[in-house]
PDB file of C-alpha atoms and ligand atoms in Angstrom:
ATOM      1  CA  UNK A   1      61.767  94.616  98.652  1.00 94.00           C
ATOM      2  CA  UNK A   2      59.276  95.053 101.457  1.00 97.00           C
ATOM      3  CA  UNK A   3      55.748  96.374 101.018  1.00 98.00           C
ATOM      4  CA  UNK A   4      53.143  97.648 103.467  1.00 98.00           C
ATOM      5  CA  UNK A   5      49.459  97.132 102.632  1.00 98.00           C
ATOM      6  CA  UNK A   6      46.903  99.274 104.511  1.00 98.00           C
ATOM      7  CA  UNK A   7      43.367  98.160 103.668  1.00 98.00           C
ATOM      8  CA  UNK A   8      40.377  97.677 105.952  1.00 98.00           C
ATOM      9  CA  UNK A   9      38.417  95.220 103.787  1.00 97.00           C
ATOM     10  CA  UNK A  10      39.721  91.817 104.968  1.00 98.00           C
ATOM     11  CA  UNK A  11      39.189  89.976 101.669  1.00 98.00           C
ATOM     12  CA  UNK A  12      40.947  92.632  99.591  1.00 98.00           C
ATOM     13  CA  UNK A  13      43.729  92.991 102.166  1.00 98.00           C
ATOM     14  CA  UNK A  14      44.456  89.263 102.019  1.00 98.00           C
ATOM     15  CA  UNK A  15      44.247  89.244  98.235  1.00 98.00           C
ATOM     16  CA  UNK A  16      46.723  92.125  98.002  1.00 98.00           C
ATOM     17  CA  UNK A  17      49.134  90.609 100.513  1.00 98.00           C
ATOM     18  CA  UNK A  18      48.935  87.210  98.786  1.00 97.00           C
ATOM     19  CA  UNK A  19      49.533  88.583  95.306  1.00 97.00           C
ATOM     20  CA  UNK A  20      52.458  90.738  96.456  1.00 97.00           C
ATOM     21  CA  UNK A  21      54.033  87.800  98.327  1.00 95.00           C
ATOM     22  CA  UNK A  22      53.648  85.608  95.263  1.00 93.00           C
ATOM     23  CA  UNK A  23      55.376  88.340  93.262  1.00 93.00           C
ATOM     24  CA  UNK A  24      58.435  88.057  95.523  1.00 92.00           C
ATOM     25  CA  UNK A  25      57.935  90.836  98.085  1.00 95.00           C
ATOM     26  CA  UNK A  26      58.036  90.683 101.854  1.00 95.00           C
ATOM     27  CA  UNK A  27      54.639  92.020 102.927  1.00 97.00           C
ATOM     28  CA  UNK A  28      53.210  93.465 106.138  1.00 98.00           C
ATOM     29  CA  UNK A  29      49.588  94.482 106.333  1.00 98.00           C
ATOM     30  CA  UNK A  30      47.463  96.728 108.530  1.00 98.00           C
ATOM     31  CA  UNK A  31      43.667  96.899 108.810  1.00 97.00           C
ATOM     32  CA  UNK A  32      43.369 100.511 109.966  1.00 97.00           C
ATOM     33  CA  UNK A  33      45.081 103.873 109.678  1.00 97.00           C
ATOM     34  CA  UNK A  34      46.554 103.939 113.183  1.00 97.00           C
ATOM     35  CA  UNK A  35      48.402 100.645 112.808  1.00 97.00           C
ATOM     36  CA  UNK A  36      49.358 101.435 109.221  1.00 98.00           C
ATOM     37  CA  UNK A  37      50.741 104.833 110.155  1.00 98.00           C
ATOM     38  CA  UNK A  38      52.740 103.295 112.995  1.00 97.00           C
ATOM     39  CA  UNK A  39      54.257 100.588 110.769  1.00 97.00           C
ATOM     40  CA  UNK A  40      55.164 103.086 108.056  1.00 97.00           C
ATOM     41  CA  UNK A  41      56.716 105.266 110.737  1.00 96.00           C
ATOM     42  CA  UNK A  42      58.889 102.528 112.219  1.00 95.00           C
ATOM     43  CA  UNK A  43      59.754 100.098 109.406  1.00 95.00           C
ATOM     44  CA  UNK A  44      61.712 100.818 106.216  1.00 95.00           C
ATOM     45  CA  UNK A  45      59.264  99.886 103.448  1.00 97.00           C
ATOM     46  CA  UNK A  46      60.102 100.079  99.740  1.00 97.00           C
ATOM     47  CA  UNK A  47      56.496 100.904  98.797  1.00 98.00           C
ATOM     48  CA  UNK A  48      53.085 101.287 100.432  1.00 98.00           C
ATOM     49  CA  UNK A  49      49.637 100.404  99.085  1.00 98.00           C
ATOM     50  CA  UNK A  50      47.276 102.710 100.970  1.00 98.00           C
ATOM     51  CA  UNK A  51      43.481 102.591 100.885  1.00 97.00           C
ATOM     52  CA  UNK A  52      42.116 106.097 101.417  1.00 96.00           C
ATOM     53  CA  UNK A  53      38.807 105.078 103.013  1.00 95.00           C
ATOM     54  CA  UNK A  54      39.941 103.697 106.376  1.00 95.00           C
ATOM     55  CA  UNK A  55      38.244 103.581 109.779  1.00 91.00           C
ATOM     56  CA  UNK A  56      39.751 105.916 112.394  1.00 88.00           C
ATOM     57  CA  UNK A  57      42.736 107.644 110.825  1.00 96.00           C
ATOM     58  CA  UNK A  58      41.924 108.026 107.101  1.00 96.00           C
ATOM     59  CA  UNK A  59      44.450 107.434 104.330  1.00 97.00           C
ATOM     60  CA  UNK A  60      44.983 111.108 103.497  1.00 97.00           C
ATOM     61  CA  UNK A  61      45.854 111.843 107.144  1.00 97.00           C
ATOM     62  CA  UNK A  62      48.258 108.883 107.303  1.00 98.00           C
ATOM     63  CA  UNK A  63      50.013 110.071 104.144  1.00 98.00           C
ATOM     64  CA  UNK A  64      50.098 113.727 105.205  1.00 98.00           C
ATOM     65  CA  UNK A  65      51.718 112.773 108.521  1.00 98.00           C
ATOM     66  CA  UNK A  66      54.391 110.624 106.880  1.00 98.00           C
ATOM     67  CA  UNK A  67      55.258 113.316 104.369  1.00 98.00           C
ATOM     68  CA  UNK A  68      55.439 116.070 106.979  1.00 97.00           C
ATOM     69  CA  UNK A  69      57.785 113.794 108.963  1.00 97.00           C
ATOM     70  CA  UNK A  70      60.010 113.481 105.880  1.00 96.00           C
ATOM     71  CA  UNK A  71      59.089 109.873 105.017  1.00 97.00           C
ATOM     72  CA  UNK A  72      59.463 109.609 101.281  1.00 95.00           C
ATOM     73  CA  UNK A  73      58.478 105.960 100.684  1.00 97.00           C
ATOM     74  CA  UNK A  74      56.604 105.568  97.353  1.00 98.00           C
ATOM     75  CA  UNK A  75      52.853 105.386  98.030  1.00 98.00           C
ATOM     76  CA  UNK A  76      50.140 104.027  95.745  1.00 98.00           C
ATOM     77  CA  UNK A  77      46.662 105.044  96.902  1.00 98.00           C
ATOM     78  CA  UNK A  78      43.462 103.060  96.365  1.00 97.00           C
ATOM     79  CA  UNK A  79      40.374 105.170  95.806  1.00 94.00           C
ATOM     80  CA  UNK A  80      36.689 104.417  95.402  1.00 87.00           C
ATOM     81  CA  UNK A  81      35.118 104.793  91.969  1.00 79.00           C
ATOM     82  CA  UNK A  82      33.869 108.248  90.946  1.00 80.00           C
ATOM     83  CA  UNK A  83      35.833 109.947  93.689  1.00 82.00           C
ATOM     84  CA  UNK A  84      38.102 112.137  91.612  1.00 89.00           C
ATOM     85  CA  UNK A  85      38.408 114.679  94.417  1.00 92.00           C
ATOM     86  CA  UNK A  86      39.933 111.922  96.537  1.00 92.00           C
ATOM     87  CA  UNK A  87      42.612 111.333  93.917  1.00 93.00           C
ATOM     88  CA  UNK A  88      43.454 115.043  93.810  1.00 95.00           C
ATOM     89  CA  UNK A  89      43.626 115.185  97.612  1.00 95.00           C
ATOM     90  CA  UNK A  90      45.779 112.045  97.592  1.00 95.00           C
ATOM     91  CA  UNK A  91      48.302 113.446  95.130  1.00 96.00           C
ATOM     92  CA  UNK A  92      48.372 116.747  96.997  1.00 96.00           C
ATOM     93  CA  UNK A  93      49.061 114.818 100.209  1.00 97.00           C
ATOM     94  CA  UNK A  94      52.095 113.177  98.576  1.00 97.00           C
ATOM     95  CA  UNK A  95      50.835 110.072  96.758  1.00 98.00           C
ATOM     96  CA  UNK A  96      52.954 108.803  93.839  1.00 97.00           C
ATOM     97  CA  UNK A  97      50.317 106.813  91.985  1.00 97.00           C
ATOM     98  CA  UNK A  98      46.724 105.634  92.335  1.00 96.00           C
ATOM     99  CA  UNK A  99      44.324 102.886  91.352  1.00 96.00           C
ATOM    100  CA  UNK A 100      40.545 103.058  91.381  1.00 95.00           C
ATOM    101  CA  UNK A 101      38.615 100.125  92.870  1.00 95.00           C
ATOM    102  CA  UNK A 102      37.911  97.635  91.462  1.00 95.00           C
ATOM    103  CA  UNK A 103      41.244  97.041  89.782  1.00 97.00           C
ATOM    104  CA  UNK A 104      43.129  94.180  88.173  1.00 97.00           C
ATOM    105  CA  UNK A 105      45.799  92.727  90.427  1.00 98.00           C
ATOM    106  CA  UNK A 106      48.220  92.574  87.470  1.00 97.00           C
ATOM    107  CA  UNK A 107      47.938  96.331  87.085  1.00 98.00           C
ATOM    108  CA  UNK A 108      48.571  96.898  90.767  1.00 98.00           C
ATOM    109  CA  UNK A 109      51.692  94.689  90.612  1.00 97.00           C
ATOM    110  CA  UNK A 110      52.962  96.544  87.534  1.00 97.00           C
ATOM    111  CA  UNK A 111      52.445  99.912  89.226  1.00 98.00           C
ATOM    112  CA  UNK A 112      54.210  98.769  92.404  1.00 98.00           C
ATOM    113  CA  UNK A 113      57.159  97.481  90.343  1.00 96.00           C
ATOM    114  CA  UNK A 114      57.369 100.807  88.517  1.00 96.00           C
ATOM    115  CA  UNK A 115      57.231 102.799  91.774  1.00 96.00           C
ATOM    116  CA  UNK A 116      60.049 100.774  93.328  1.00 96.00           C
ATOM    117  CA  UNK A 117      62.096 100.930  90.146  1.00 93.00           C
ATOM    118  CA  UNK A 118      61.801 104.690  89.860  1.00 93.00           C
ATOM    119  CA  UNK A 119      62.498 105.224  93.557  1.00 93.00           C
ATOM    120  CA  UNK A 120      65.801 103.368  93.169  1.00 91.00           C
ATOM    121  CA  UNK A 121      66.640 105.203  89.936  1.00 91.00           C
ATOM    122  CA  UNK A 122      66.095 102.412  87.391  1.00 91.00           C
ATOM    123  CA  UNK A 123      64.200 103.113  84.184  1.00 90.00           C
ATOM    124  CA  UNK A 124      64.276  99.574  82.815  1.00 93.00           C
ATOM    125  CA  UNK A 125      62.389  96.628  84.363  1.00 93.00           C
ATOM    126  CA  UNK A 126      65.467  94.458  83.755  1.00 96.00           C
ATOM    127  CA  UNK A 127      68.379  95.398  86.000  1.00 95.00           C
ATOM    128  CA  UNK A 128      71.784  94.281  84.756  1.00 95.00           C
ATOM    129  CA  UNK A 129      74.774  93.716  86.985  1.00 94.00           C
ATOM    130  CA  UNK A 130      77.647  92.412  84.909  1.00 93.00           C
ATOM    131  CA  UNK A 131      76.585  89.015  83.514  1.00 94.00           C
ATOM    132  CA  UNK A 132      73.550  88.862  85.826  1.00 96.00           C
ATOM    133  CA  UNK A 133      70.144  90.160  84.673  1.00 96.00           C
ATOM    134  CA  UNK A 134      67.274  90.558  87.132  1.00 96.00           C
ATOM    135  CA  UNK A 135      63.906  90.713  85.392  1.00 95.00           C
ATOM    136  CA  UNK A 136      61.665  92.400  87.960  1.00 93.00           C
ATOM    137  CA  UNK A 137      58.511  91.708  85.904  1.00 93.00           C
ATOM    138  CA  UNK A 138      58.778  87.948  86.169  1.00 91.00           C
ATOM    139  CA  UNK A 139      61.005  87.761  89.272  1.00 92.00           C
ATOM    140  CA  UNK A 140      63.551  85.866  87.167  1.00 95.00           C
ATOM    141  CA  UNK A 141      67.323  85.924  87.223  1.00 97.00           C
ATOM    142  CA  UNK A 142      69.711  84.874  84.488  1.00 97.00           C
ATOM    143  CA  UNK A 143      73.493  84.701  84.121  1.00 96.00           C
ATOM    144  CA  UNK A 144      74.848  85.284  80.607  1.00 95.00           C
ATOM    145  CA  UNK A 145      71.336  84.711  79.297  1.00 95.00           C
ATOM    146  CA  UNK A 146      70.869  81.374  81.106  1.00 97.00           C
ATOM    147  CA  UNK A 147      67.964  81.250  83.560  1.00 97.00           C
ATOM    148  CA  UNK A 148      68.920  80.404  87.153  1.00 97.00           C
ATOM    149  CA  UNK A 149      66.417  78.911  89.579  1.00 97.00           C
ATOM    150  CA  UNK A 150      66.346  80.778  92.880  1.00 96.00           C
ATOM    151  CA  UNK A 151      64.278  80.316  96.029  1.00 94.00           C
ATOM    152  CA  UNK A 152      61.931  83.133  97.074  1.00 92.00           C
ATOM    153  CA  UNK A 153      64.378  84.428  99.683  1.00 90.00           C
ATOM    154  CA  UNK A 154      67.366  84.231  97.364  1.00 94.00           C
ATOM    155  CA  UNK A 155      65.419  86.270  94.813  1.00 95.00           C
ATOM    156  CA  UNK A 156      64.425  88.858  97.433  1.00 94.00           C
ATOM    157  CA  UNK A 157      68.056  89.303  98.405  1.00 95.00           C
ATOM    158  CA  UNK A 158      69.503  89.587  94.889  1.00 96.00           C
ATOM    159  CA  UNK A 159      66.621  91.834  93.819  1.00 96.00           C
ATOM    160  CA  UNK A 160      67.249  94.267  96.682  1.00 96.00           C
ATOM    161  CA  UNK A 161      70.991  94.382  95.960  1.00 96.00           C
ATOM    162  CA  UNK A 162      70.261  94.904  92.249  1.00 96.00           C
ATOM    163  CA  UNK A 163      67.881  97.800  92.904  1.00 95.00           C
ATOM    164  CA  UNK A 164      70.612  99.307  95.125  1.00 96.00           C
ATOM    165  CA  UNK A 165      73.271  98.504  92.512  1.00 94.00           C
ATOM    166  CA  UNK A 166      76.781  99.911  93.141  1.00 94.00           C
ATOM    167  CA  UNK A 167      75.941 100.814  96.736  1.00 96.00           C
ATOM    168  CA  UNK A 168      77.196  98.899  99.779  1.00 97.00           C
ATOM    169  CA  UNK A 169      74.205  97.455 101.635  1.00 97.00           C
ATOM    170  CA  UNK A 170      74.639  96.399 105.252  1.00 95.00           C
ATOM    171  CA  UNK A 171      73.376  93.094 106.567  1.00 92.00           C
ATOM    172  CA  UNK A 172      70.909  94.934 108.790  1.00 90.00           C
ATOM    173  CA  UNK A 173      69.468  96.844 105.843  1.00 94.00           C
ATOM    174  CA  UNK A 174      69.115  93.640 103.834  1.00 93.00           C
ATOM    175  CA  UNK A 175      67.362  91.972 106.740  1.00 92.00           C
ATOM    176  CA  UNK A 176      64.917  94.860 107.074  1.00 92.00           C
ATOM    177  CA  UNK A 177      64.027  94.846 103.379  1.00 94.00           C
ATOM    178  CA  UNK A 178      63.675  91.157 102.636  1.00 92.00           C
ATOM    179  CA  UNK A 179      61.742  89.879 105.653  1.00 91.00           C
ATOM    180  CA  UNK A 180      58.298  90.837 106.908  1.00 88.00           C
ATOM    181  CA  UNK A 181      57.772  91.639 110.581  1.00 83.00           C
ATOM    182  CA  UNK A 182      56.631  88.106 111.470  1.00 77.00           C
ATOM    183  CA  UNK A 183      59.823  86.482 110.275  1.00 76.00           C
ATOM    184  CA  UNK A 184      62.001  84.888 112.929  1.00 72.00           C
ATOM    185  CA  UNK A 185      65.336  86.572 112.360  1.00 70.00           C
ATOM    186  CA  UNK A 186      68.688  84.893 112.544  1.00 72.00           C
ATOM    187  CA  UNK A 187      71.643  87.130 111.824  1.00 64.00           C
ATOM    188  CA  UNK A 188      73.497  84.332 110.014  1.00 78.00           C
ATOM    189  CA  UNK A 189      70.730  83.786 107.490  1.00 86.00           C
ATOM    190  CA  UNK A 190      71.883  86.560 105.180  1.00 91.00           C
ATOM    191  CA  UNK A 191      75.372  85.058 104.987  1.00 91.00           C
ATOM    192  CA  UNK A 192      73.883  81.669 104.165  1.00 92.00           C
ATOM    193  CA  UNK A 193      71.790  83.181 101.341  1.00 93.00           C
ATOM    194  CA  UNK A 194      74.765  85.097  99.963  1.00 95.00           C
ATOM    195  CA  UNK A 195      76.779  81.858  99.940  1.00 95.00           C
ATOM    196  CA  UNK A 196      74.047  80.064  98.017  1.00 96.00           C
ATOM    197  CA  UNK A 197      73.674  82.947  95.541  1.00 97.00           C
ATOM    198  CA  UNK A 198      77.420  82.905  94.889  1.00 96.00           C
ATOM    199  CA  UNK A 199      77.274  79.197  94.130  1.00 96.00           C
ATOM    200  CA  UNK A 200      74.367  79.731  91.730  1.00 96.00           C
ATOM    201  CA  UNK A 201      75.385  82.998  90.068  1.00 95.00           C
ATOM    202  CA  UNK A 202      79.163  82.966  90.266  1.00 93.00           C
ATOM    203  CA  UNK A 203      81.602  83.786  93.059  1.00 90.00           C
ATOM    204  CA  UNK A 204      82.470  87.306  91.954  1.00 90.00           C
ATOM    205  CA  UNK A 205      78.919  88.569  91.573  1.00 92.00           C
ATOM    206  CA  UNK A 206      78.290  89.684  95.149  1.00 95.00           C
ATOM    207  CA  UNK A 207      81.205  91.547  96.648  1.00 95.00           C
ATOM    208  CA  UNK A 208      81.758  91.492 100.399  1.00 95.00           C
ATOM    209  CA  UNK A 209      82.851  94.872 101.702  1.00 95.00           C
ATOM    210  CA  UNK A 210      84.507  94.018 104.980  1.00 92.00           C
ATOM    211  CA  UNK A 211      82.718  95.362 108.022  1.00 90.00           C
ATOM    212  CA  UNK A 212      80.167  97.198 105.870  1.00 94.00           C
ATOM    213  CA  UNK A 213      78.108  94.739 103.885  1.00 95.00           C
ATOM    214  CA  UNK A 214      77.555  93.565 100.335  1.00 97.00           C
ATOM    215  CA  UNK A 215      77.614  95.169  96.918  1.00 96.00           C
ATOM    216  CA  UNK A 216      76.382  94.211  93.478  1.00 95.00           C
ATOM    217  CA  UNK A 217      78.128  96.172  90.756  1.00 89.00           C
ATOM    218  CA  UNK A 218      76.836  97.306  87.376  1.00 87.00           C
ATOM    219  CA  UNK A 219      79.958  96.175  85.568  1.00 80.00           C
ATOM    220  CA  UNK A 220      82.870  93.789  85.965  1.00 54.00           C
ATOM    221  CA  UNK A 221      85.632  96.359  85.994  1.00 44.00           C
ATOM    222  CA  UNK A 222      87.346  97.822  89.044  1.00 40.00           C
ATOM    223  CA  UNK A 223      85.295 100.162  91.192  1.00 43.00           C
ATOM    224  CA  UNK A 224      85.386 103.757  89.904  1.00 43.00           C
ATOM    225  CA  UNK A 225      87.851 106.072  91.558  1.00 40.00           C
ATOM    226  CA  UNK A 226      90.290 103.274  92.345  1.00 40.00           C
ATOM    227  CA  UNK A 227      93.719 103.789  90.800  1.00 39.00           C
ATOM    228  CA  UNK A 228      94.350 104.652  87.173  1.00 38.00           C
ATOM    229  CA  UNK A 229      95.013 108.024  85.673  1.00 42.00           C
ATOM    230  CA  UNK A 230      92.329 110.473  84.771  1.00 42.00           C
ATOM    231  CA  UNK A 231      92.377 110.792  80.993  1.00 45.00           C
ATOM    232  CA  UNK A 232      92.778 114.195  79.444  1.00 42.00           C
TER     233      UNK A 232
HETATM  234 CA1   CA B   1      38.238 101.054 102.691  1.00 83.80          CA
END
């Protein structure tokens, strides 16, 4: 999962980016509305943390432009204290959630998790794919109840596939959602990570769909629609 942080206060921006990275997200950050708008326009983020009070292009304008261009990425806005009108304007511009400054980082992380979960259609914070359970609260993965130790990148990959459960995800899409913009990309890296995940989680967990990508399925049975008679 890849997050964009748009915040002009350097200390808070770094704090946000650091906490989100520690929580297992790929993070890009922007210090002003122009850069933030551009990134959100060109990169496929899974959520955006957007400060409303920005120099140049303000947060409401950034959000309004994305929404009118059909960009539906979940957006959490940060507002100053006692600025309830700002919250109303933010929601009307297309925000999905808000936090008032100052806030607890734990709350921000919980809200971001919930936004991403809802956007991918999951109600529970634990996503189950056959014997594998991905606990998005603690960034932990288990197989048949046994915890499995994963590296940060392995977790990013399995977490993205789990959120997109039952859908074939191309290697390009995976690359775009698990690395930030500063990462030096090597097209073979994804294959290497998938190989390692198979060794750690079991060979049948991640299915390779030839020429299309990878899929993590909710259950162990055959894919729906394949063979078999329709009952009734
Ligand atoms: Ca600000």
